[in-house]
mmCIF file of C-alpha atoms in Angstrom:
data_model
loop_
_atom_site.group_PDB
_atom_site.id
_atom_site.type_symbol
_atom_site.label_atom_id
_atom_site.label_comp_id
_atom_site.label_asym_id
_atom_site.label_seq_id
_atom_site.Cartn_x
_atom_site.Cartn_y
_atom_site.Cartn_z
ATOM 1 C CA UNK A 1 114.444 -83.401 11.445
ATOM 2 C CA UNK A 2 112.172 -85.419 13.720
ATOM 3 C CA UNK A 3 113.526 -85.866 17.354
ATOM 4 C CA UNK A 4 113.412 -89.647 18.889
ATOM 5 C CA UNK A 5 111.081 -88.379 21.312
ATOM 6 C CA UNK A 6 108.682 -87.203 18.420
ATOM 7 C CA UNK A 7 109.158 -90.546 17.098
ATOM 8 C CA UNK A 8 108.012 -92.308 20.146
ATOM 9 C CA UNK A 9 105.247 -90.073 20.435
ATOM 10 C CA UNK A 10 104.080 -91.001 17.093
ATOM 11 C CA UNK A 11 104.710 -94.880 17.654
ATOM 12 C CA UNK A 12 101.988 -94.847 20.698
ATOM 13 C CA UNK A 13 98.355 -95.505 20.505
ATOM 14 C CA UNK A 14 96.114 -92.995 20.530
ATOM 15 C CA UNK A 15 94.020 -92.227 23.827
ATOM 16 C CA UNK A 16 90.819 -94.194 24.602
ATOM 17 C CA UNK A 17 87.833 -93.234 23.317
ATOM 18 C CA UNK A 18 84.752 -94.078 24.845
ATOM 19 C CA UNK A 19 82.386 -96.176 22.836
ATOM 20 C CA UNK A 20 79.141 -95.339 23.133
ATOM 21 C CA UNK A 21 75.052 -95.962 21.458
ATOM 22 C CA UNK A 22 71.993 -93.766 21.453
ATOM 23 C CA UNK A 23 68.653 -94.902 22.923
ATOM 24 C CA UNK A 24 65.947 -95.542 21.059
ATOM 25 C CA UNK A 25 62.136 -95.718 21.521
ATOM 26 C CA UNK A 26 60.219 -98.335 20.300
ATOM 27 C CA UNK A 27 59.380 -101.888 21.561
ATOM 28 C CA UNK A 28 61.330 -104.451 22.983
ATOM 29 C CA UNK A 29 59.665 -107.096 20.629
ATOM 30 C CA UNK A 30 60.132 -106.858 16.605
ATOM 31 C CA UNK A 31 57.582 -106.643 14.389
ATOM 32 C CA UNK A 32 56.074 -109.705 13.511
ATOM 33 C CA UNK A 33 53.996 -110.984 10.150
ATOM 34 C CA UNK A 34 51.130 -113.883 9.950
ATOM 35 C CA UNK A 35 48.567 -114.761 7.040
ATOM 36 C CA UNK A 36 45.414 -115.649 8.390
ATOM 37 C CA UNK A 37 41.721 -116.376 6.820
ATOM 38 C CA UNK A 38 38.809 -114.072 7.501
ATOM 39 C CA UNK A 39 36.126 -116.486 8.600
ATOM 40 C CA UNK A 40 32.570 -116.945 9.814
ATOM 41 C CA UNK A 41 30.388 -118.083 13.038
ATOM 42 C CA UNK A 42 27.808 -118.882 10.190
ATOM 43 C CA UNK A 43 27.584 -119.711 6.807
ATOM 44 C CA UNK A 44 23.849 -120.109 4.654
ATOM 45 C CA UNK A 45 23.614 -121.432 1.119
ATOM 46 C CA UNK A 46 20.780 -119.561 -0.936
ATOM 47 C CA UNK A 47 19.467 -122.364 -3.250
ATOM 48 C CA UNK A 48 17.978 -122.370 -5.796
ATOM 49 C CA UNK A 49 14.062 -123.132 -5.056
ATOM 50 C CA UNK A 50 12.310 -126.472 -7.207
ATOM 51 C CA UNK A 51 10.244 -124.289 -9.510
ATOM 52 C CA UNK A 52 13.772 -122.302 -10.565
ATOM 53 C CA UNK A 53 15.690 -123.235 -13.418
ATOM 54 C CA UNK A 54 17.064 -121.146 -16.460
ATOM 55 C CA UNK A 55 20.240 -119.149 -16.607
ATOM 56 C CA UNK A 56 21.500 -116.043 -14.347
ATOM 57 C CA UNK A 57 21.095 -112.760 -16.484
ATOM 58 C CA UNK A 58 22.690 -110.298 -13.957
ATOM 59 C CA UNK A 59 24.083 -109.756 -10.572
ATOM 60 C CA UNK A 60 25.365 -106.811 -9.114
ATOM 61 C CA UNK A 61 26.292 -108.566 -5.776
ATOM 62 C CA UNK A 62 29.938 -108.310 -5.219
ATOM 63 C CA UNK A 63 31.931 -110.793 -2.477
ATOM 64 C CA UNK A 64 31.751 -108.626 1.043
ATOM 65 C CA UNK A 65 28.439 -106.943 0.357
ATOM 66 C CA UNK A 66 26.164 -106.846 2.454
ATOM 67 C CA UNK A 67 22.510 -108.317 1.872
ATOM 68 C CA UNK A 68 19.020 -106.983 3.280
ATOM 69 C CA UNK A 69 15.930 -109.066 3.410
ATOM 70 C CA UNK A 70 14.008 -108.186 0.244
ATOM 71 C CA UNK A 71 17.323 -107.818 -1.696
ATOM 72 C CA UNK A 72 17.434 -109.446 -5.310
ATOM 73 C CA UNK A 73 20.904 -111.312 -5.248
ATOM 74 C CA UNK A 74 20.335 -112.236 -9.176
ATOM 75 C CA UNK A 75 18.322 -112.609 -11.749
ATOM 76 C CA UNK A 76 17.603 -115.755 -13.355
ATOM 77 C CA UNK A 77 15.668 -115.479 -17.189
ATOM 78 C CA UNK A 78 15.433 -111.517 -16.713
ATOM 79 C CA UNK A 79 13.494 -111.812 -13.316
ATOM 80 C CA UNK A 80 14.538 -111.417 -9.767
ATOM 81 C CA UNK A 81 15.252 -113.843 -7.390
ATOM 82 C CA UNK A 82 14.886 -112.422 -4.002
ATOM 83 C CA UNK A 83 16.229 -113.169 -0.207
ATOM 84 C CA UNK A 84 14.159 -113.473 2.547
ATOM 85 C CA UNK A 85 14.431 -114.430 6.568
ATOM 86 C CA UNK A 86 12.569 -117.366 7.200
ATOM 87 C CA UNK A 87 12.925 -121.447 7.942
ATOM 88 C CA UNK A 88 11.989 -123.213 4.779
ATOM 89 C CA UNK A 89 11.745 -122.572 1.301
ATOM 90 C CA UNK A 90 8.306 -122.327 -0.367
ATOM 91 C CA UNK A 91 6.234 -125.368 -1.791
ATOM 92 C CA UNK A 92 3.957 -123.379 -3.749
ATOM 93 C CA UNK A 93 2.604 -120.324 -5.461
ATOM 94 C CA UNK A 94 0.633 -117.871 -3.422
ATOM 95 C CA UNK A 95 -2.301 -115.762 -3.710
ATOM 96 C CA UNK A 96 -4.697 -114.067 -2.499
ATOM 97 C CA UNK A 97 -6.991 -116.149 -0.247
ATOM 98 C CA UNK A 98 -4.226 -118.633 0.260
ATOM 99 C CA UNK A 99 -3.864 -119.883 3.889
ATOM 100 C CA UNK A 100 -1.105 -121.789 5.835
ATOM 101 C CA UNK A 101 2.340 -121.636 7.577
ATOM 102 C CA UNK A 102 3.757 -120.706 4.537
ATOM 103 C CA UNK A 103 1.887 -117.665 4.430
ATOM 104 C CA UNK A 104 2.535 -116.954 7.421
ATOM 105 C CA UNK A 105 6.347 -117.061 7.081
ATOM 106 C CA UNK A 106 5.636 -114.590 4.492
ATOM 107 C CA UNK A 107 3.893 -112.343 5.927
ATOM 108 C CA UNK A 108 6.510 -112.172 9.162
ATOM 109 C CA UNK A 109 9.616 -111.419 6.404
ATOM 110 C CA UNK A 110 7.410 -108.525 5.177
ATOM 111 C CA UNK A 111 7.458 -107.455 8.517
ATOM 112 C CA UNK A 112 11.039 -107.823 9.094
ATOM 113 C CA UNK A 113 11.431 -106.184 5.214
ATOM 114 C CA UNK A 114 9.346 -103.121 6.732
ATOM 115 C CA UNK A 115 6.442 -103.782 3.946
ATOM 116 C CA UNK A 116 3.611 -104.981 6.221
ATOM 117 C CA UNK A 117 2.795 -103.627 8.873
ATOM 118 C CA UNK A 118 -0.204 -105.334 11.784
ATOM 119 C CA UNK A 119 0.514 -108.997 13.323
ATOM 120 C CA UNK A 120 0.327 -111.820 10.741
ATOM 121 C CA UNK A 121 -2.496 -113.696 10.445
ATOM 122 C CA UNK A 122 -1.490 -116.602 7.986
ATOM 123 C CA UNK A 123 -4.201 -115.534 5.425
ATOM 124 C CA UNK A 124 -3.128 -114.010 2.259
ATOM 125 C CA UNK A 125 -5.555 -110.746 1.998
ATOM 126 C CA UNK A 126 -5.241 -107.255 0.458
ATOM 127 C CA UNK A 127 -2.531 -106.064 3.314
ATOM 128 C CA UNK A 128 -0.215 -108.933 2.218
ATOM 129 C CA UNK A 129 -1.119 -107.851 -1.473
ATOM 130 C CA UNK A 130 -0.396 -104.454 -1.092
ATOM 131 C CA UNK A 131 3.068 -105.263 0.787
ATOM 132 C CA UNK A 132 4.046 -108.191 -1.991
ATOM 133 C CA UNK A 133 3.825 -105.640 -4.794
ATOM 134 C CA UNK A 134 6.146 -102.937 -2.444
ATOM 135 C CA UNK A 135 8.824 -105.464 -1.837
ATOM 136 C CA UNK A 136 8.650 -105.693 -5.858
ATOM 137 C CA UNK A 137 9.283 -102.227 -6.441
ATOM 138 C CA UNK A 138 12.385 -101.903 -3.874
ATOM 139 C CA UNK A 139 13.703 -104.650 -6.798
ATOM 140 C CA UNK A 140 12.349 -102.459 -9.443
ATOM 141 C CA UNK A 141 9.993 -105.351 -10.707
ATOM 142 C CA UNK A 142 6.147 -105.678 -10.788
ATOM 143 C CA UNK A 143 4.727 -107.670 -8.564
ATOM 144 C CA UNK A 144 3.569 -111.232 -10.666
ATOM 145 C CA UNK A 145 -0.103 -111.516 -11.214
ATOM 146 C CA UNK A 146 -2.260 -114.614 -11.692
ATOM 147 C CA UNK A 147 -5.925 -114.443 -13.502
ATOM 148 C CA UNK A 148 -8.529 -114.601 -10.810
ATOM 149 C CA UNK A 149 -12.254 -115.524 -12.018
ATOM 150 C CA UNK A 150 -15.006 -114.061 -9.896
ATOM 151 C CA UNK A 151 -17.531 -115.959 -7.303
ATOM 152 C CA UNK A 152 -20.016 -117.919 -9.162
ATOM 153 C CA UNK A 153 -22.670 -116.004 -7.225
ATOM 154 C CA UNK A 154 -21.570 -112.553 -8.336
ATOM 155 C CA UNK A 155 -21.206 -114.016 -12.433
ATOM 156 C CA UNK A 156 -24.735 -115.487 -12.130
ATOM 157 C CA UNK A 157 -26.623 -112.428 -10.673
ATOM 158 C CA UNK A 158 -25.084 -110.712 -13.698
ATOM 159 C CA UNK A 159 -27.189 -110.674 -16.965
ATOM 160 C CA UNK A 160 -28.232 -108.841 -20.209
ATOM 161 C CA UNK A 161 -31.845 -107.600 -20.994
ATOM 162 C CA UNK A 162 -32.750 -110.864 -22.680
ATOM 163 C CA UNK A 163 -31.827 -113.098 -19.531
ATOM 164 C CA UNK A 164 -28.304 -113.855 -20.690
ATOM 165 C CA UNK A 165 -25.810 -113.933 -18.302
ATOM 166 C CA UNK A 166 -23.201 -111.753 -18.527
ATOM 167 C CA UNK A 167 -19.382 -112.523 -18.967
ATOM 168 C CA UNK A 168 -17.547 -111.704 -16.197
ATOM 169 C CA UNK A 169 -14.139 -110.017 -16.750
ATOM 170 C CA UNK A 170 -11.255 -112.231 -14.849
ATOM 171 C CA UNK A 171 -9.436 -109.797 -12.586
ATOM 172 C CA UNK A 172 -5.641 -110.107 -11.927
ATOM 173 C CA UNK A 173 -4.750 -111.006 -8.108
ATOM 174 C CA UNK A 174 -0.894 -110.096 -7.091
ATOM 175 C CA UNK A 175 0.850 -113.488 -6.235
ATOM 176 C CA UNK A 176 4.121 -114.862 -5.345
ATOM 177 C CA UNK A 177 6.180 -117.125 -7.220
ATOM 178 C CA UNK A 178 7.922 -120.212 -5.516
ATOM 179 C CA UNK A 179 10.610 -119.593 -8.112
ATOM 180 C CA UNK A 180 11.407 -115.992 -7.158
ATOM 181 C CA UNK A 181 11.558 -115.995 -3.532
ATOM 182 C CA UNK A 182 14.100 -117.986 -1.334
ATOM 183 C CA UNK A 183 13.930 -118.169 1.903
ATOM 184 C CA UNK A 184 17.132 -118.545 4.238
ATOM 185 C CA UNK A 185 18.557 -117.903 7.613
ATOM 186 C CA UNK A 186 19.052 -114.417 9.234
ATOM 187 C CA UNK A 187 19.692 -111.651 7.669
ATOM 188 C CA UNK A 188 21.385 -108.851 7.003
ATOM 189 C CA UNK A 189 24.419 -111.299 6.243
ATOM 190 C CA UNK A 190 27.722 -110.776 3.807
ATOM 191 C CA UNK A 191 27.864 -112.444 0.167
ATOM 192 C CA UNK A 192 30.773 -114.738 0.473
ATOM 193 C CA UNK A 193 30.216 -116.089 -3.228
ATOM 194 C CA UNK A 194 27.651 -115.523 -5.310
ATOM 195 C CA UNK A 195 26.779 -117.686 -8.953
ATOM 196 C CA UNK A 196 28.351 -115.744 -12.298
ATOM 197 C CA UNK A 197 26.077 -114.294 -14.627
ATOM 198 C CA UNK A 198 25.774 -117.103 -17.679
ATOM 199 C CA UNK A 199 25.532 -119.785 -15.310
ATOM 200 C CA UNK A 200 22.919 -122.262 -15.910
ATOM 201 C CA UNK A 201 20.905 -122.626 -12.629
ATOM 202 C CA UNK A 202 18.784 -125.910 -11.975
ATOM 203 C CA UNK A 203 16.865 -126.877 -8.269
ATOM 204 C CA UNK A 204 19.329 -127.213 -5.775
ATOM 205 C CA UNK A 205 21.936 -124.725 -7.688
ATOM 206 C CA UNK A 206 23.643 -122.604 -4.922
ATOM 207 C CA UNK A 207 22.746 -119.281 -5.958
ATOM 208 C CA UNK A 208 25.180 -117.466 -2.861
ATOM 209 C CA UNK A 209 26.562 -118.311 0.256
ATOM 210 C CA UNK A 210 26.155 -115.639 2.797
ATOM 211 C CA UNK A 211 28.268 -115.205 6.120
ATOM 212 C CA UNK A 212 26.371 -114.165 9.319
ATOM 213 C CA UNK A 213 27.174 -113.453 12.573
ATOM 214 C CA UNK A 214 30.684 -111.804 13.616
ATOM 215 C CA UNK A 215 33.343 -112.289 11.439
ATOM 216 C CA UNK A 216 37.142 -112.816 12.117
ATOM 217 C CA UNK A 217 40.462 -113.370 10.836
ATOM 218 C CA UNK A 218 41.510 -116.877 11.962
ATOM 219 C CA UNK A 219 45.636 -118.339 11.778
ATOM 220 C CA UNK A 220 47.250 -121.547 12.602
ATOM 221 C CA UNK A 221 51.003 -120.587 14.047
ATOM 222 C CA UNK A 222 53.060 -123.050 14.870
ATOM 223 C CA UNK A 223 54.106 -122.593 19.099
ATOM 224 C CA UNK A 224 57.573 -121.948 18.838
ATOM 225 C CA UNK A 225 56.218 -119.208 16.228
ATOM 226 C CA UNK A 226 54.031 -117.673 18.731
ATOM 227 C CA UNK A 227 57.037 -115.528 20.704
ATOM 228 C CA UNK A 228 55.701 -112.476 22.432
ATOM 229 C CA UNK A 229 52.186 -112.315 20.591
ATOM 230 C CA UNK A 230 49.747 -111.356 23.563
ATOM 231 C CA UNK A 231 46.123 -110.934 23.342
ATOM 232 C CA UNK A 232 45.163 -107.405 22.380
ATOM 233 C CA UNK A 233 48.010 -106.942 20.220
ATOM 234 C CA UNK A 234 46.983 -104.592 17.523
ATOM 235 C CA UNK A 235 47.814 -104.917 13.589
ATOM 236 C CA UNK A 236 47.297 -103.645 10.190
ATOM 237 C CA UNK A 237 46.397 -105.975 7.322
ATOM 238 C CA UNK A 238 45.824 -106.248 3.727
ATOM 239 C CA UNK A 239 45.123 -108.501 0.999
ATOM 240 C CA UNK A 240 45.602 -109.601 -2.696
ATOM 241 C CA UNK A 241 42.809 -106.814 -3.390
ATOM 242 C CA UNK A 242 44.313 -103.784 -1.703
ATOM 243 C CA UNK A 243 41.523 -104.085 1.017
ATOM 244 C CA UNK A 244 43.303 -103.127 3.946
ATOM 245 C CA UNK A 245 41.902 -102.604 8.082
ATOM 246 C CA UNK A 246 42.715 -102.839 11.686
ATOM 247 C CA UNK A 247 42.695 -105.930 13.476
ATOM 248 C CA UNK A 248 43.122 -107.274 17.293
ATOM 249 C CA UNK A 249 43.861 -110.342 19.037
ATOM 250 C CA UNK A 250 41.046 -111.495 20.817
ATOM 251 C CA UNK A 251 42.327 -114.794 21.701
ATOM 252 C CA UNK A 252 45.255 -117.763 21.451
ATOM 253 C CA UNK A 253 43.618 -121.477 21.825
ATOM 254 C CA UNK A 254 45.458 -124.826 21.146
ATOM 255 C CA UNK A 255 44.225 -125.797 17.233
ATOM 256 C CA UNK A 256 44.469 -129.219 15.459
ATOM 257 C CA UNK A 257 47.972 -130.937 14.708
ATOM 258 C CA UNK A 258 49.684 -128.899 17.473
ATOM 259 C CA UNK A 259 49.023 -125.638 15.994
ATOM 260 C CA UNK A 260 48.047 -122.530 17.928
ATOM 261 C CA UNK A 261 44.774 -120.608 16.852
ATOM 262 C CA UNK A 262 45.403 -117.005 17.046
ATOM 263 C CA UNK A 263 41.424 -115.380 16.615
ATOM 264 C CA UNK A 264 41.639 -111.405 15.499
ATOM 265 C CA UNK A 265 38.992 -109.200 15.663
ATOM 266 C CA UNK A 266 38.430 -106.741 13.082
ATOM 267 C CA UNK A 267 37.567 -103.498 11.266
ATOM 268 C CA UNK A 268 37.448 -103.098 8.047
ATOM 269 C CA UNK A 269 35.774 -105.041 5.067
ATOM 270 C CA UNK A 270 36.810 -108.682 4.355
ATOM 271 C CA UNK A 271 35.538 -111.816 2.084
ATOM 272 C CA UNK A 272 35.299 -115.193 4.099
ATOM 273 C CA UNK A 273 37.549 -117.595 2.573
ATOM 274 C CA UNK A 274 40.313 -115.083 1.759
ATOM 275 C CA UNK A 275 43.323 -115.031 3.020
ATOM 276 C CA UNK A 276 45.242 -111.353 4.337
ATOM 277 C CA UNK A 277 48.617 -110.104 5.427
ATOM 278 C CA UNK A 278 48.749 -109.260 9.346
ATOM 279 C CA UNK A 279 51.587 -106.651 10.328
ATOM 280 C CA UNK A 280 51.745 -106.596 14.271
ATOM 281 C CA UNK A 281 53.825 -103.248 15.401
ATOM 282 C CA UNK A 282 53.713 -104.443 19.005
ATOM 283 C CA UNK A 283 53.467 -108.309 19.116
ATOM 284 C CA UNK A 284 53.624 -107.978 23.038
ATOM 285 C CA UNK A 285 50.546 -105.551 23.338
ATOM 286 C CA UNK A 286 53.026 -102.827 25.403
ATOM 287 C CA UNK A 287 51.301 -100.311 26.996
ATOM 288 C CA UNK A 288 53.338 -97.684 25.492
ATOM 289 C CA UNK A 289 56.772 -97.212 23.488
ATOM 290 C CA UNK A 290 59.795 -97.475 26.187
ATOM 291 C CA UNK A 291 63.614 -96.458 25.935
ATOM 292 C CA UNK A 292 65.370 -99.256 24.149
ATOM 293 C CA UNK A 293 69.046 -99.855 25.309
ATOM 294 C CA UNK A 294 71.755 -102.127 24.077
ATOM 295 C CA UNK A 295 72.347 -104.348 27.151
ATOM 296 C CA UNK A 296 76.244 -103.934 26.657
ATOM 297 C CA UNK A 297 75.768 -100.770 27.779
ATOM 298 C CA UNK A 298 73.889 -102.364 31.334
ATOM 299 C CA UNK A 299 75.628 -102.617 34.620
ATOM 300 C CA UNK A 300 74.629 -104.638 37.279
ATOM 301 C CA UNK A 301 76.416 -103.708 41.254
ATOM 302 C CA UNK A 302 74.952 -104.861 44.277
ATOM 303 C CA UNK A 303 71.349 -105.643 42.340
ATOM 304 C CA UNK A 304 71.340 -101.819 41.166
ATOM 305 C CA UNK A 305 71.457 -101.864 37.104
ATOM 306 C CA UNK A 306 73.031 -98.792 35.823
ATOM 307 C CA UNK A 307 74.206 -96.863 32.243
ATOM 308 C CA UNK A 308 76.673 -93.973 31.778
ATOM 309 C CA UNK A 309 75.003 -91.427 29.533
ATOM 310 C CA UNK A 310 77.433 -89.099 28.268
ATOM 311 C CA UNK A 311 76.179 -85.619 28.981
ATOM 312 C CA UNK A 312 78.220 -82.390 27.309
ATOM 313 C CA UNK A 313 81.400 -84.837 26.951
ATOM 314 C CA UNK A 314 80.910 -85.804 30.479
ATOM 315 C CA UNK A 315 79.570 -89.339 31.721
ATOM 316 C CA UNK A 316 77.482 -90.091 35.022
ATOM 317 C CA UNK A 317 76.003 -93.333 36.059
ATOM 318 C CA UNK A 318 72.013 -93.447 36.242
ATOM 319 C CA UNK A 319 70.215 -95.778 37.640
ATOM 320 C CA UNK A 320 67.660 -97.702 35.661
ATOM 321 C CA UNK A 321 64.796 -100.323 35.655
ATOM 322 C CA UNK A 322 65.308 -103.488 33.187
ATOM 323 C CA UNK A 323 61.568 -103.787 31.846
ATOM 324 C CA UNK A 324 62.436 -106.850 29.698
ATOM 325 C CA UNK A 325 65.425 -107.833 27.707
ATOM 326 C CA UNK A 326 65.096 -109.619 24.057
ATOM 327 C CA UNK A 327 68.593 -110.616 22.313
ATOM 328 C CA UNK A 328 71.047 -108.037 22.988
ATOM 329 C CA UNK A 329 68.295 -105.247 23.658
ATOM 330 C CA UNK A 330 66.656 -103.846 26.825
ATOM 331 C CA UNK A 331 63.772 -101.840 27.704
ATOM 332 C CA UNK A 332 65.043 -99.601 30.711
ATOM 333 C CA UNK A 333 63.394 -96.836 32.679
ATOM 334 C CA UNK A 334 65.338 -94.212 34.976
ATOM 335 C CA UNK A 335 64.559 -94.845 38.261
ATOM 336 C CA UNK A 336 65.359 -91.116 39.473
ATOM 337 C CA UNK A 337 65.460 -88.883 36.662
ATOM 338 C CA UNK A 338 63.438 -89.723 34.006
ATOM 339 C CA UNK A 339 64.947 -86.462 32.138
ATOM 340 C CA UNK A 340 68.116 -87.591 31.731
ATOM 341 C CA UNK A 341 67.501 -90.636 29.818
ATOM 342 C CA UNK A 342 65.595 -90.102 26.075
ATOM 343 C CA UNK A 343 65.375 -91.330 22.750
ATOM 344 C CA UNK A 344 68.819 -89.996 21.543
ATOM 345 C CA UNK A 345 71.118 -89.712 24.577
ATOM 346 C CA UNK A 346 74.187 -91.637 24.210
ATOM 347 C CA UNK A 347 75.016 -94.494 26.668
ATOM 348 C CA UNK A 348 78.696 -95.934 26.935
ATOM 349 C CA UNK A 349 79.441 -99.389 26.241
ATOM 350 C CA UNK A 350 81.259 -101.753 28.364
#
C-alpha cells in the first residue's frame, strides 16, 4: 500500500543539483596549423664552366647538405668538378708560371680552402703547386698535369761526348683545368638541387643551386587567418620527408595580394623550395600555461569577477582576474589565494 503522501513525494522533482566544470591549464588560444616554404636570403647557380661538357657519373650531394669550398659536388666523365669562393669563372687552364687575376682568385680560395698558406701574389709558383695537388687529394683525385719542356738554355748546354745535344726529358707541371673548377659566391652554402647522375651536361648546364645566408620558413596567411599569432610564438614542424624541427616567429609584414607574411626562424634541417607542416601550441606566445575557465561559470558584481569552487561539497566565492576571454573560455587568476584555484577544482555554473 502506498500512502497519498508517498505518492506526492514521489510526483516532486528532485532537489537541485549544482552544475559545475573543472579548470583546466592550458592556453586561452587553440592550436593553430600553417604550411609554409623554407626559403633563402641567397641563392647561387654552379654552372657548368665553357670547357665542361660530357655526362655526370656520380654525386653524393643530397638536397640540405652542406657544401665547403674545395668540395666536389659531381663528377662529370669520371672526374671531379669542384666548388670554389670567388667572382668569376675561369677563362683558361693554369700552370705553373701563369700570371693574372685569375690566378690570383685562385690562390685566395686556397687560402679560404686552408691549402695555401702566405699572401697571394698572382703568380702561379711551386706554393700554389703544392696547394693545387692538396685540394685534389681532399677529392681523392690527382692533381692534372700538363707536359712542361725545359728552358732552351738548360737543353742546349746539355750534350753527348761527340757534341750532340742531348734530349731533354719533358717534366710534368701540376695545372688546373677550366673544366674542373667553378667558381661561385660564398661559401659554405646548402645544396638546394643538384643535376642527377646520367644527365648530359653542356656550358651553361646548372650543375647545383646552393642557398646561402640564413634560411627561413616563409607563409602567406590570409588576415582574418592571422587570429592570435604573435611574434615569438613557438612551433614544431615537419615535412613530406619526416624531417621535423623547431621553429619561431620572427616577424608578421603585409605580403602581395593582401596576404600577411608570417617569417619563422628555425632549427633543424630544411631544403629551400619545400614546403612543411607548422603546429603552433601557443599561437599567442603566452608567457606561461594559465587556469582556463568556462566563462558561464564568471560573475561580474560591482567590477569584482568571481567563481564558486566547490570545496569538500561546500562552495565559496573567489575572486579572480579575467586575463583574456576567447569563445566561451577564460583565462582567470585568483586574486587572493592562488591555492584555491588549480587545474582540476570544480567551479559552479550559472
Amino acid at each position: 500500500m502506498v500512502s497519498p503522501e508517498q505518492v506526492a513525494a514521489q510526483a516532486e522533482p528532485p532537489p537541485p543539483t549544482p552544475v559545475v566544470a573543472a579548470l583546466r591549464e592550458g592556453y586561452l588560444h587553440g592550436t593553430m596549423t600553417m604550411t609554409a616554404t623554407a626559403v633563402s636570403s641567397g641563392v647561387h647557380e654552379v654552372v657548368a664552366p665553357k670547357a665542361l661538357d660530357g655526362v655526370v657519373t656520380f654525386s653524393d650531394f643530397a638536397v640540405a647538405g652542406e657544401v665547403q669550398a674545395g668540395s666536389a659536388v659531381v663528377r662529370v666523365n669520371g672526374r671531379p668538378v669542384i666548388v670554389m669562393a670567388g667572382p668569376f669563372p675561369l677563362y683558361r687552364d693554369l700552370t705553373s708560371g701563369d700570371t693574372g687575376d685569375d690566378v690570383l682568385m685562385l690562390q685566395r680560395a686556397l687560402v679560404d680552402a686552408g691549402h695555401l698558406r702566405g699572401t697571394p701574389d698572382g703568380v702561379f709558383g711551386a706554393r700554389t703547386a703544392a696547394a693545387v695537388r692538396a685540394l685534389y687529394r681532399t677529392v681523392g683525385f690527382p692533381a692534372p698535369t700538363t707536359a712542361v719542356a725545359p728552358e732552351p738554355a738548360v737543353a742546349a748546354s746539355s750534350a753527348t761526348a761527340d757534341g750532340e745535344p742531348l734530349v731533354a726529358p719533358v717534366r710534368p707541371a701540376t695545372m688546373v683545368r677550366a673544366a674542373e673548377l667553378v667558381f661561385t659566391g660564398a661559401l659554405p652554402a646548402q645544396v638546394g638541387s643538384v643535376v642527377p647522375v646520367g644527365a648530359t651536361v653542356e656550358p651553361g648546364t646548372v650543375l647545383a643551386s646552393l642557398t646561402v645566408g640564413a634560411t627561413e620558413l616563409r607563409a602567406d596567411v590570409p588576415p582574418e587567418a592571422i587570429g592570435p599569432l604573435a611574434v615569438g610564438a613557438a612551433a614544431t614542424f615537419v615535412g613530406d620527408g619526416g624531417a621535423a624541427g623547431l621553429a619561431q616567429v620572427e616577424s608578421i609584414t603585409p605580403g602581395q595580394d593582401g596576404q600577411m607574411q608570417v617569417h619563422w626562424s628555425l632549427e633543424g634541417a630544411v631544403a629551400v623550395g619545400t614546403d612543411y607542416v607548422l603546429t603552433v601550441e601557443n599561437p599567442a606566445a603566452q608567457d606561461a600555461p594559465t587556469l582556463l575557465a568556462p566563462i558561464a561559470a564568471l560573475v561580474s558584481r560591482g567590477g569584482v569577477d568571481t567563481v564558486t569552487v566547490r570545496e569538500d561539497d561546500v562552495f565559496r566565492e573567489v575572486a579572480v582576474e579575467v586575463l583574456g576571454m576567447q569563445g566561451a573560455v577564460a583565462a582567470i587568476r585568483a586574486q587572493d589565494d592562488a591555492g584555491v584555484l588549480r587545474a582540476g577544482s570544480e567551479v559552479r555554473l550559472v
